[in-house]
CSV table of C-alpha atoms in Angstrom, one decimal:
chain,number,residue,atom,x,y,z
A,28,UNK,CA,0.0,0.0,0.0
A,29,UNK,CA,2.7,2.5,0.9
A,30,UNK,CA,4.9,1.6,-1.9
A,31,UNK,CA,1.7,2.4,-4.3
A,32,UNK,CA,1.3,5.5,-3.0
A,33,UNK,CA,5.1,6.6,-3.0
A,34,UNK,CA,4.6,5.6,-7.0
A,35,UNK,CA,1.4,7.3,-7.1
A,36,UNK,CA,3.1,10.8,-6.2
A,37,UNK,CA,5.9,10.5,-7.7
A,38,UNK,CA,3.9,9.8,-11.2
A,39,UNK,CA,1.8,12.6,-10.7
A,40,UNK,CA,4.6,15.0,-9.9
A,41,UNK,CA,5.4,15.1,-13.7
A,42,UNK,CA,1.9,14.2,-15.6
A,43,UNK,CA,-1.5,15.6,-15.6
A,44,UNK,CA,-4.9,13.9,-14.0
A,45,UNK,CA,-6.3,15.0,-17.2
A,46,UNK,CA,-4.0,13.1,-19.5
A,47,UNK,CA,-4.3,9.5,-17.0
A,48,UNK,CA,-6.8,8.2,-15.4
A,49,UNK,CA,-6.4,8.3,-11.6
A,50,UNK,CA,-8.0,4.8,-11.4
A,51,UNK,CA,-6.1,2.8,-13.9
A,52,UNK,CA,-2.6,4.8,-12.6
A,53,UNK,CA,-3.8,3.5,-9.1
A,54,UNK,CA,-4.4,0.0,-10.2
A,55,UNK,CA,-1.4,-0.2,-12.1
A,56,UNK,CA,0.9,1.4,-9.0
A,57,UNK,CA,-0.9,-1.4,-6.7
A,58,UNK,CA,0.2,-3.9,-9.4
A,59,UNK,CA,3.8,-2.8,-9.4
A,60,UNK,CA,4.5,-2.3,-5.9
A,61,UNK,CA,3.5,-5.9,-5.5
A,62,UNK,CA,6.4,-7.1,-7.5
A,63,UNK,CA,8.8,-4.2,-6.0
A,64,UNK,CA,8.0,-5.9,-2.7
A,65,UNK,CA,8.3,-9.2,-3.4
A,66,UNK,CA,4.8,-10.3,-3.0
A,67,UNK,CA,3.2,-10.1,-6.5
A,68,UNK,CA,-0.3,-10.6,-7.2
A,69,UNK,CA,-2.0,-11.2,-10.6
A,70,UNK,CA,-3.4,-8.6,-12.9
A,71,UNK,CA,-6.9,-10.3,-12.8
A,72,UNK,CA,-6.7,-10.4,-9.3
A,73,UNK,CA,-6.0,-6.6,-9.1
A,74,UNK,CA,-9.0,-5.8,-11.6
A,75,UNK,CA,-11.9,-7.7,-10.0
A,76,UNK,CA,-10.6,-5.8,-6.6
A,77,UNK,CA,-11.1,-2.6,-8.4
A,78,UNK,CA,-13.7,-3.5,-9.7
A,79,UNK,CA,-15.3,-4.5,-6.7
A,80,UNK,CA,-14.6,-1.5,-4.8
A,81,UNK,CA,-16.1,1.0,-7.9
A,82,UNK,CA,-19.5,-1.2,-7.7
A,83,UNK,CA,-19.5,-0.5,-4.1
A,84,UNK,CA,-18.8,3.1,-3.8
A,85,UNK,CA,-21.1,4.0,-7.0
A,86,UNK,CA,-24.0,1.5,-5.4
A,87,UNK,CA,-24.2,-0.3,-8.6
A,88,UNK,CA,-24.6,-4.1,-8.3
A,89,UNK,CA,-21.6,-6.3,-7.8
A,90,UNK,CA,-21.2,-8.3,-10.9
A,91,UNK,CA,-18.9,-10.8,-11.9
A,92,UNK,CA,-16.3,-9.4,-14.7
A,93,UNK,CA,-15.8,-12.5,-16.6
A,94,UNK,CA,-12.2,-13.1,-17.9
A,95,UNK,CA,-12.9,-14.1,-21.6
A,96,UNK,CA,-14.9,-10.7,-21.7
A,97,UNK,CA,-13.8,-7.8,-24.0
A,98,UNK,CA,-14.2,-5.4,-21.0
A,99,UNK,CA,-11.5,-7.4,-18.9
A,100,UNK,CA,-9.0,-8.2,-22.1
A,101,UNK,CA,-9.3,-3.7,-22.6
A,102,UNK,CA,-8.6,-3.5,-18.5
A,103,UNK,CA,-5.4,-5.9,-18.9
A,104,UNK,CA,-4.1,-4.4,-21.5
A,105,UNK,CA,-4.8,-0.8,-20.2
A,106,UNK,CA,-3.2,-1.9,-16.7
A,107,UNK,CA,0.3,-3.1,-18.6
A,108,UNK,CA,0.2,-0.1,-20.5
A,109,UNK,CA,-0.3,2.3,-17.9
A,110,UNK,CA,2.4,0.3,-15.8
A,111,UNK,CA,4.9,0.9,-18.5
A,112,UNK,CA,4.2,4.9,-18.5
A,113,UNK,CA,4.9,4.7,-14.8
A,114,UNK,CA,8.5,2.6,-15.3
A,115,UNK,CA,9.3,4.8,-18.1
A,116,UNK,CA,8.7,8.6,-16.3
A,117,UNK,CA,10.7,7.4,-13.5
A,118,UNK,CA,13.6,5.9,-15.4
A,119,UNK,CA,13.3,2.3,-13.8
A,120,UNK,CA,14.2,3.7,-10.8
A,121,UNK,CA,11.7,2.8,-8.3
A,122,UNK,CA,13.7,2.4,-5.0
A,123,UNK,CA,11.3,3.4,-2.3
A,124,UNK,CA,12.4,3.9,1.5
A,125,UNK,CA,9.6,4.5,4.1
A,126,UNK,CA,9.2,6.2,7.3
A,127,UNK,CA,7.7,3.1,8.9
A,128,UNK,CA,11.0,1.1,9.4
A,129,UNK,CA,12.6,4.1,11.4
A,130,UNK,CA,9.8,4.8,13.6
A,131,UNK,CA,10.3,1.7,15.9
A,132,UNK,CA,14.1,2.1,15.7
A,133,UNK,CA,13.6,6.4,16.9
A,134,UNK,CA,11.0,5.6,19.9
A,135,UNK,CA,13.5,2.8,20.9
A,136,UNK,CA,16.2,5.2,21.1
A,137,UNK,CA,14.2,7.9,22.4
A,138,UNK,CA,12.3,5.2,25.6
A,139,UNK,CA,9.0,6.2,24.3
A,140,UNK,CA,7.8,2.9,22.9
A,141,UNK,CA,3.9,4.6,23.8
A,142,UNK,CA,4.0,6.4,20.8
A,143,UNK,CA,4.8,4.0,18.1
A,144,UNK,CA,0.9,2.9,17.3
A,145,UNK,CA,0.2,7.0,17.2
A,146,UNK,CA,3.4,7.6,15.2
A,147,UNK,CA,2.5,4.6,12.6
A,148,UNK,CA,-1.0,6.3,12.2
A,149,UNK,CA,0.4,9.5,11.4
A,150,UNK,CA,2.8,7.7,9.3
A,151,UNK,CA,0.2,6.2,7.5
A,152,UNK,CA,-2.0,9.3,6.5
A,153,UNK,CA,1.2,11.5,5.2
A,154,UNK,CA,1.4,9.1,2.6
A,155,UNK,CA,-2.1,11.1,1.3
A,156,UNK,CA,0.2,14.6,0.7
A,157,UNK,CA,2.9,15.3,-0.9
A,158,UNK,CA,5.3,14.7,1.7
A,159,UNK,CA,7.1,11.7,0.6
A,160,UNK,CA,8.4,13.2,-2.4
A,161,UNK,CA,9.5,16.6,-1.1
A,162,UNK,CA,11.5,14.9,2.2
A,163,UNK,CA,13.3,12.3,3.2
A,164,UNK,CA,11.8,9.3,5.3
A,165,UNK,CA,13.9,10.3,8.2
A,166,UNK,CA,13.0,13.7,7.9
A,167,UNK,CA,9.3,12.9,8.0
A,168,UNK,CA,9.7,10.1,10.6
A,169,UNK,CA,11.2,12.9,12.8
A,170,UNK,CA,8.4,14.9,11.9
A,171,UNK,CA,5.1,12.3,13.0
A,172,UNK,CA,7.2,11.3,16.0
A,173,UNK,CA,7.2,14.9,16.8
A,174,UNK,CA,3.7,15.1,15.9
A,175,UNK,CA,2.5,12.0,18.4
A,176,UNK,CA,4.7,13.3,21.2
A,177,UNK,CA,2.6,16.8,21.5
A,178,UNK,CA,-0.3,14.6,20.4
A,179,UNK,CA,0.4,12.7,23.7
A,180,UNK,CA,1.6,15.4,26.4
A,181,UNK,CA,4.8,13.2,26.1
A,182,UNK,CA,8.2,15.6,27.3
A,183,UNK,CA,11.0,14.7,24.6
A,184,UNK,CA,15.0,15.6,25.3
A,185,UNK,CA,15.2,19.2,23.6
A,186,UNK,CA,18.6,19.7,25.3
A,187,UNK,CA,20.6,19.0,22.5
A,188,UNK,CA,17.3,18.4,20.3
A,189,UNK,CA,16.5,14.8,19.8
A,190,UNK,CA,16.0,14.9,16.1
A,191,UNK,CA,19.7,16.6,15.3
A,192,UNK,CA,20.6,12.8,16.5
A,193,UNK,CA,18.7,10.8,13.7
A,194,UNK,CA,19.7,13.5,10.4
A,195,UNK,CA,17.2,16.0,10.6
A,196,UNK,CA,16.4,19.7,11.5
A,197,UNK,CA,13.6,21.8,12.8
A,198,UNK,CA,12.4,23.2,9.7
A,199,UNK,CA,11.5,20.0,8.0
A,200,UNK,CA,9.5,18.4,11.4
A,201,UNK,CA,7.7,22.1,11.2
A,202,UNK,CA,6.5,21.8,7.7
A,203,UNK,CA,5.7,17.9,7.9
A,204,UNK,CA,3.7,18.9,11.0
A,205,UNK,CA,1.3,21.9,9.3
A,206,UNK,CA,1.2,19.8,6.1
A,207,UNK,CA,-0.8,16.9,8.6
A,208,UNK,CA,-2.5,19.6,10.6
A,209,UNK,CA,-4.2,20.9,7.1
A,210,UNK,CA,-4.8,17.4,6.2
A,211,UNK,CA,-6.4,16.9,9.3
A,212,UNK,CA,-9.1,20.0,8.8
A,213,UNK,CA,-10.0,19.1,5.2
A,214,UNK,CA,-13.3,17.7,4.9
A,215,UNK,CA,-13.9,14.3,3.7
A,216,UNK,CA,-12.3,13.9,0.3
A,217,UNK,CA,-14.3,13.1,-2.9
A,218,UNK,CA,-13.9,11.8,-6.3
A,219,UNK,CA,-13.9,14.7,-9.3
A,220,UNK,CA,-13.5,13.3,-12.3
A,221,UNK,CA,-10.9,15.0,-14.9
A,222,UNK,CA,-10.1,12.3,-17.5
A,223,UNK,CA,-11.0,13.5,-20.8
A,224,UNK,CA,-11.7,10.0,-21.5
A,225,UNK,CA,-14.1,7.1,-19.8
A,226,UNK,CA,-12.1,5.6,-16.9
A,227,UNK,CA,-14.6,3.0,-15.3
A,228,UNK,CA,-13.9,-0.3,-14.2
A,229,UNK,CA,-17.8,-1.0,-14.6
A,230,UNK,CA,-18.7,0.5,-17.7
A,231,UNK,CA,-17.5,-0.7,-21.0
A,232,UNK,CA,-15.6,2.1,-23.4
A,233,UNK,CA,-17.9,3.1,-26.0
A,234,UNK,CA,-16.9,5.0,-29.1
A,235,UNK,CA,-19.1,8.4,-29.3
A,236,UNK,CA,-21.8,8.7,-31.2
A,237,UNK,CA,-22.0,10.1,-34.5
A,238,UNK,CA,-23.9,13.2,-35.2
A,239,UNK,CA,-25.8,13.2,-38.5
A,240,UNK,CA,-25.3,15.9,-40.7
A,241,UNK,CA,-29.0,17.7,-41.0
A,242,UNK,CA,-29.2,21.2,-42.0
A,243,UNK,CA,-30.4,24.1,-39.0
A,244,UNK,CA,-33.9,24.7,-40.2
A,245,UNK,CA,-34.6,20.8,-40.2
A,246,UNK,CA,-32.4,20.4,-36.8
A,247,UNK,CA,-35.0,23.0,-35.6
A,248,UNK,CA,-38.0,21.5,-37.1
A,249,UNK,CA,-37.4,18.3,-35.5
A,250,UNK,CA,-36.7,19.8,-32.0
A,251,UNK,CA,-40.0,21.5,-32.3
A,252,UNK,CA,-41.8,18.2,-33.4
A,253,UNK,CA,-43.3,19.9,-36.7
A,254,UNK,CA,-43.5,18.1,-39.9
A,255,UNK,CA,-40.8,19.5,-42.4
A,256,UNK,CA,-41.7,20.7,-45.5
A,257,UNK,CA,-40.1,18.7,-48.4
A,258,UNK,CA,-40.6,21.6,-51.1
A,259,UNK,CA,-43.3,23.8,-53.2
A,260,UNK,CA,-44.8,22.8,-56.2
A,261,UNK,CA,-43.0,25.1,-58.3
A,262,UNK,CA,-39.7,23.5,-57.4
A,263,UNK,CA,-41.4,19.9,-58.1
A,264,UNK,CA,-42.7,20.8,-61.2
A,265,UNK,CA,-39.4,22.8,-62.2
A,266,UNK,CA,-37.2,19.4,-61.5
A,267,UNK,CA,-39.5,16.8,-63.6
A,268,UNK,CA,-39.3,19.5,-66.0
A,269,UNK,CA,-35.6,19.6,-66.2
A,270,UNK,CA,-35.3,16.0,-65.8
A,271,UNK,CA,-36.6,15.0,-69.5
A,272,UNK,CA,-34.1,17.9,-71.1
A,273,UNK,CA,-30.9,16.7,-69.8
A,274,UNK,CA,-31.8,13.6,-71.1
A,275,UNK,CA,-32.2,14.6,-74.2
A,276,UNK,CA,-29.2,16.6,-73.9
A,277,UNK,CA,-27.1,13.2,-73.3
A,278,UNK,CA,-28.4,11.6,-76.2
A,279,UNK,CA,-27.5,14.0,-78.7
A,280,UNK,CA,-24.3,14.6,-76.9
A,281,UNK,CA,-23.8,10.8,-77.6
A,282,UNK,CA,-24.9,10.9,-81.1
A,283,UNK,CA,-22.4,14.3,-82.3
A,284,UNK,CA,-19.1,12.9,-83.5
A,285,UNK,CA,-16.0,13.1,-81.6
A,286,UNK,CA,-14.1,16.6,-81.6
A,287,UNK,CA,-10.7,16.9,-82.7
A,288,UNK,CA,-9.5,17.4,-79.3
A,289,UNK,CA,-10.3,13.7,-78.4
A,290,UNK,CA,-9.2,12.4,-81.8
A,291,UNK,CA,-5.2,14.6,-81.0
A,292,UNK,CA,-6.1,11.7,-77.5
A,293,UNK,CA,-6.5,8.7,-79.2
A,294,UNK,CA,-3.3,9.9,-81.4
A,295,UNK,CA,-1.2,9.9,-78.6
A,296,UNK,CA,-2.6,6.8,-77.1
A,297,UNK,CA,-1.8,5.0,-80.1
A,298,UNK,CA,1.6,6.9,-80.3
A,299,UNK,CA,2.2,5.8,-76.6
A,300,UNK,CA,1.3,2.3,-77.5
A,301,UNK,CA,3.6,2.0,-80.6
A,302,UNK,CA,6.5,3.4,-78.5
A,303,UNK,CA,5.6,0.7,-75.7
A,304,UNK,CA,5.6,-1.8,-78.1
A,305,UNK,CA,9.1,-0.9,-79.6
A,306,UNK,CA,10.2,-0.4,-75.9
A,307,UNK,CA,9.2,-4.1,-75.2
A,308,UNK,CA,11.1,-5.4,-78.6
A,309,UNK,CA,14.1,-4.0,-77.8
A,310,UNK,CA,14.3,-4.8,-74.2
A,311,UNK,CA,13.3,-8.7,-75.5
A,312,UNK,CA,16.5,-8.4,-78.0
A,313,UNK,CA,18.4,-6.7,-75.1
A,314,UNK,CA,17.7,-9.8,-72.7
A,315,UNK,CA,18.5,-12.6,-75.3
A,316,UNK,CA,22.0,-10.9,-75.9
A,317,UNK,CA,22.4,-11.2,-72.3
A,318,UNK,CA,21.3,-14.5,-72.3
A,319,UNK,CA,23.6,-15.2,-75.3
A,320,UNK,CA,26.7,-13.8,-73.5
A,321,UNK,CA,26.2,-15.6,-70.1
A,322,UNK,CA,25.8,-19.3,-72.6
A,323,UNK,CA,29.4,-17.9,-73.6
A,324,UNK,CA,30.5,-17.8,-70.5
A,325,UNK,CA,29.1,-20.4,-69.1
A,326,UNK,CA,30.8,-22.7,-72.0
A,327,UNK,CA,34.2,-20.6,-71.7
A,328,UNK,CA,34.1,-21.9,-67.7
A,329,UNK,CA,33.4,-25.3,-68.5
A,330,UNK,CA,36.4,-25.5,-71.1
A,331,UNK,CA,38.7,-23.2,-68.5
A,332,UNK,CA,37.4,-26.2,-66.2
A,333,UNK,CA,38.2,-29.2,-68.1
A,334,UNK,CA,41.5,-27.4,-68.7
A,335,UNK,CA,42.3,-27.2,-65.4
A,336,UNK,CA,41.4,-30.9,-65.1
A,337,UNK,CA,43.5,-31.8,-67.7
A,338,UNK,CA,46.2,-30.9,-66.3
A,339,UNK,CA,45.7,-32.1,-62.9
A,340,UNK,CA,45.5,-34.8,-64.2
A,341,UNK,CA,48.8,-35.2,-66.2
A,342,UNK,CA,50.6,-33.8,-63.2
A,343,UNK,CA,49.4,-36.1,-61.1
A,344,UNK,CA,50.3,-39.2,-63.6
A,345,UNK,CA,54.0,-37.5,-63.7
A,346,UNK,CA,54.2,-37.3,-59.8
A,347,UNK,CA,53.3,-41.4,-60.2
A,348,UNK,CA,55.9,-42.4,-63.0
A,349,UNK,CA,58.3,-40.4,-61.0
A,350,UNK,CA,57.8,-42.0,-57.8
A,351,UNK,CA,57.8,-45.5,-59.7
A,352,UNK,CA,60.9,-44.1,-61.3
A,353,UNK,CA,62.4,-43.6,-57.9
A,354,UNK,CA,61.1,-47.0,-56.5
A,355,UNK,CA,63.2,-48.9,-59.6
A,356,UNK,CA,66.2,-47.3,-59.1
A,357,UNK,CA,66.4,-48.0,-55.4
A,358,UNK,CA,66.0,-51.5,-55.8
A,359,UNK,CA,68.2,-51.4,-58.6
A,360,UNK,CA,71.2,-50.4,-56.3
A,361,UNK,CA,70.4,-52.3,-53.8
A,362,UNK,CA,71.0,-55.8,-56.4
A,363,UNK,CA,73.6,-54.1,-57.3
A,364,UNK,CA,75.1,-53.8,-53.6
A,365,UNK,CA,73.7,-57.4,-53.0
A,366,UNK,CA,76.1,-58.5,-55.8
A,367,UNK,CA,79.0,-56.4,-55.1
A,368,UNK,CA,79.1,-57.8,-51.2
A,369,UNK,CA,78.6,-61.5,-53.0
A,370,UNK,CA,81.9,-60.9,-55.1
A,371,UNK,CA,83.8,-59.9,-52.5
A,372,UNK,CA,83.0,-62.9,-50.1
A,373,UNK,CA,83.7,-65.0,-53.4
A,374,UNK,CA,87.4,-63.8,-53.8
A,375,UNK,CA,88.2,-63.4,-50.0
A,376,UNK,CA,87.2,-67.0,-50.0
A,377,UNK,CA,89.3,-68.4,-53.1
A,378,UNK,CA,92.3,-66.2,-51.3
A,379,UNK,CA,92.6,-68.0,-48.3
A,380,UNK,CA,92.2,-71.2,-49.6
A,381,UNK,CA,95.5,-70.7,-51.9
A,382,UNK,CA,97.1,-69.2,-49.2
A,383,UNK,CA,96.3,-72.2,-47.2
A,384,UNK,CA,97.5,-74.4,-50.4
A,385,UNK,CA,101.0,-72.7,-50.2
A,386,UNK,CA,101.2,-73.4,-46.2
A,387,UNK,CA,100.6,-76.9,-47.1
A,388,UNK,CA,103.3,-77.3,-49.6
A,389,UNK,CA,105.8,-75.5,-47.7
C-alpha cells in the first residue's frame, strides 16, 4: 500500500490527472509495488478488486467481470500499459524507503515505545500529501514522531534536540507537522473526475456517437416536433421538367461525333502504345543478348574447367611415374650392392684357400 502510493506521487509529480486516469494509474501502482515488494499478485486479481470497490462506492450491483470478456482483455491491456508509462517517467528507478521502518528504531532510542501505534497512524495518513516526495523518510519520521509526542503530552530531550541525532532539522518536522494539521481540517475527500476519456472499471468504453449531418432549419423543425416541408410545387414541377431535357441533352451529346480534341487523344494513345511496343522489342533483343553472353561464358568456364582438369590430371600421372621411377632405381642399387658384397666374399674366400695351399706345400 505504501509503496503504491510513493509511486502514485511520484507519477503525478510530472503528468496531468487529465491526460491518465487516476483509477487505472492507481491500479497499475498497486500492481507494481507488488512485484517491487516481493509479493506479486496477478493482474486479474487486481482488476476484480477494483472492480469490486467502484461497484460499491457507486451503489451499482456487484457483478462478476468474466475473464474471456472484451471489457476485462481492454482492462489488462490498459493496466500493462499504464504500468509501463509509470516505469518509463521514472527511469526504472523505483527504489522506495519509508518512514515506517525508522519509527520503531527512533521511539526505541528515544524510551517512548507509547508512541509507536500513534506515530505509525500518522505515518500512514502523510502518505495522502505530498510529503514523501518533497522529504526524506527520516525527515518525516522525525516529523510524525514529533507530531504523536505533542499529540500525547509526552516531554521529549530538547537539550541538545532529539531529532539533530537521527539527520534531521527543525524546519522539515515544522513543515511535515502543518502539512498533517491541514490534512487533518480538510473535509472528507471526494472523487472529481478529470479524465478526458471514460475511466470506469464498470462500464465498458464506447466509441461516441455520430452526429448526423441535418441542415439548422430541419435540426430545428425536428426539436419542435413539426413536420418539415419537403418543397413547393413550383420547385417539383421545375425538376420533372428539367429531368426530360438533360436527357435529351445526353443523347444528342452521344450521337455528335468526336471533336478533334479527343481524336489529338487517341493519337497519342496510339503513339504511346507504338513506342511501348518498340520499348518491349528491344528490351526482348536486349535480354537474349544477355542470355547469349552468359551461354558464352558459361561454356568458356566449363572448357577453362576441363582445362584445369586436364592438367591435374597429367601432373598427377607425372608425380606417379616419377615416384615409380624412384622406387626402380632403389631397388636397382640395392641388387647391385647385393652382388657387389657377394663378389667380394667370393674372392676373399678363393684367397685363403691358396694361401692355405702354399702353407701346405711348404
Amino acid at each position: 500500500m505504501a509503496t503504491a502510493q510513493v509511486l502514485f506521487h511520484r507519477f503525478y509529480c510530472k503528468k496531468s490527472f487529465v491526460r491518465f486516469s487516476a483509477k487505472r494509474v492507481a491500479a497499475s501502482c498497486v500492481w507494481l509495488a507488488g512485484k517491487l515488494e516481493e509479493s506479486p499478485r496477478r493482474s486479474k486479481h487486481i482488476i476484480f478488486v477494483f472492480h469490486r470497490m467502484e461497484c460499491r462506492r457507486e451503489n451499482l450491483p456487484i457483478e462478476y467481470l468474466d475473464i474471456c470478456s472484451k471489457k476485462y482483455s481492454e482492462l489488462r491491456h490498459d493496466l500493462i500499459r499504464t504500468e509501463r508509462h509509470l516505469l518509463k517517467e521514472m527511469g526504472f528507478i523505483c527504489h522506495v524507503e519509508h518512514p515506517h521502518k525508522f519509527i520503531s528504531n527512533y521511539l526505541v532510542t528515544l524510551e517512548a515505545p507509547e508512541l509507536t501505534q500513534e506515530a505509525w497512524n500518522l505515518a500512514n495518513d502523510s502518505l495522502r500529501t505530498t510529503l514523501c516526495v518533497r522529504f526524506k523518510s527520516e525527515v518525516v519520521a522525525c516529523g510524525v514522531v514529533y507530531a504523536a509526542a505533542r499529540r500525547r503530552g509526552i516531554a521529549l530531550p530538547e537539550d541538545p534536540p532529539w531529532w539533530t541525532v537521527f539527520d534531521a532539522d527543525e524546519a522539515g518536522i515544522q513543515e511535515v507537522c502543518r502539512v498533517l494539521a491541514h490534512l487533518y481540517s480538510l473535509p472528507k475527500s471526494e472523487y472529481i473526475p478529470v479524465y478526458k476519456d471514460n475511466d470506469s472499471f464498470t462500464v465498458r468504453r464506447t466509441p461516441e456517437p455520430q452526429v448526423s449531418k441535418e441542415s439548422p432549419a430541419s435540426a430545428v423543425a425536428s426539436d419542435k416536433g413539426t413536420p418539415i416541408p419537403s418543397s413547393s410545387s413550383q420547385e417539383k414541377d421545375s425538376v420533372t421538367k428539367a429531368a426530360p431535357d438533360k436527357v435529351k441533352e445526353k443523347s444528342d451529346d452521344e450521337g455528335k461525333p468526336l471533336p478533334a480534341e479527343l481524336n489529338g487523344k487517341q493519337d497519342a494513345a496510339a503513339k504511346l502504345k507504338n513506342e511501348k511496343s518498340e520499348l518491349g522489342v528491344d528490351w526482348s533483343r536486349e535480354r537474349e543478348r544477355e542470355r547469349s553472353r552468359g551461354q558464352d561464358r558459361d561454356g568458356r568456364g566449363r572448357d577453362s574447367d576441363r582445362d584445369s582438369r586436364g592438367r591435374d590430371s597429367d601432373r598427377e600421372r607425372d608425380r606417379r611415374r616419377r615416384s615409380r621411377e624412384r622406387s626402380l632405381g632403389h631397388s636397382d642399387k640395392q641388387r647391385s650392392r647385393r652382388h657387389s658384397s657377394r663378389d667380394r666374399g667370393d674372392y676373399y674366400s678363393s684367397h685363403s684357400s691358396r694361401e692355405k695351399d702354399r702353407h701346405r706345400h711348404h
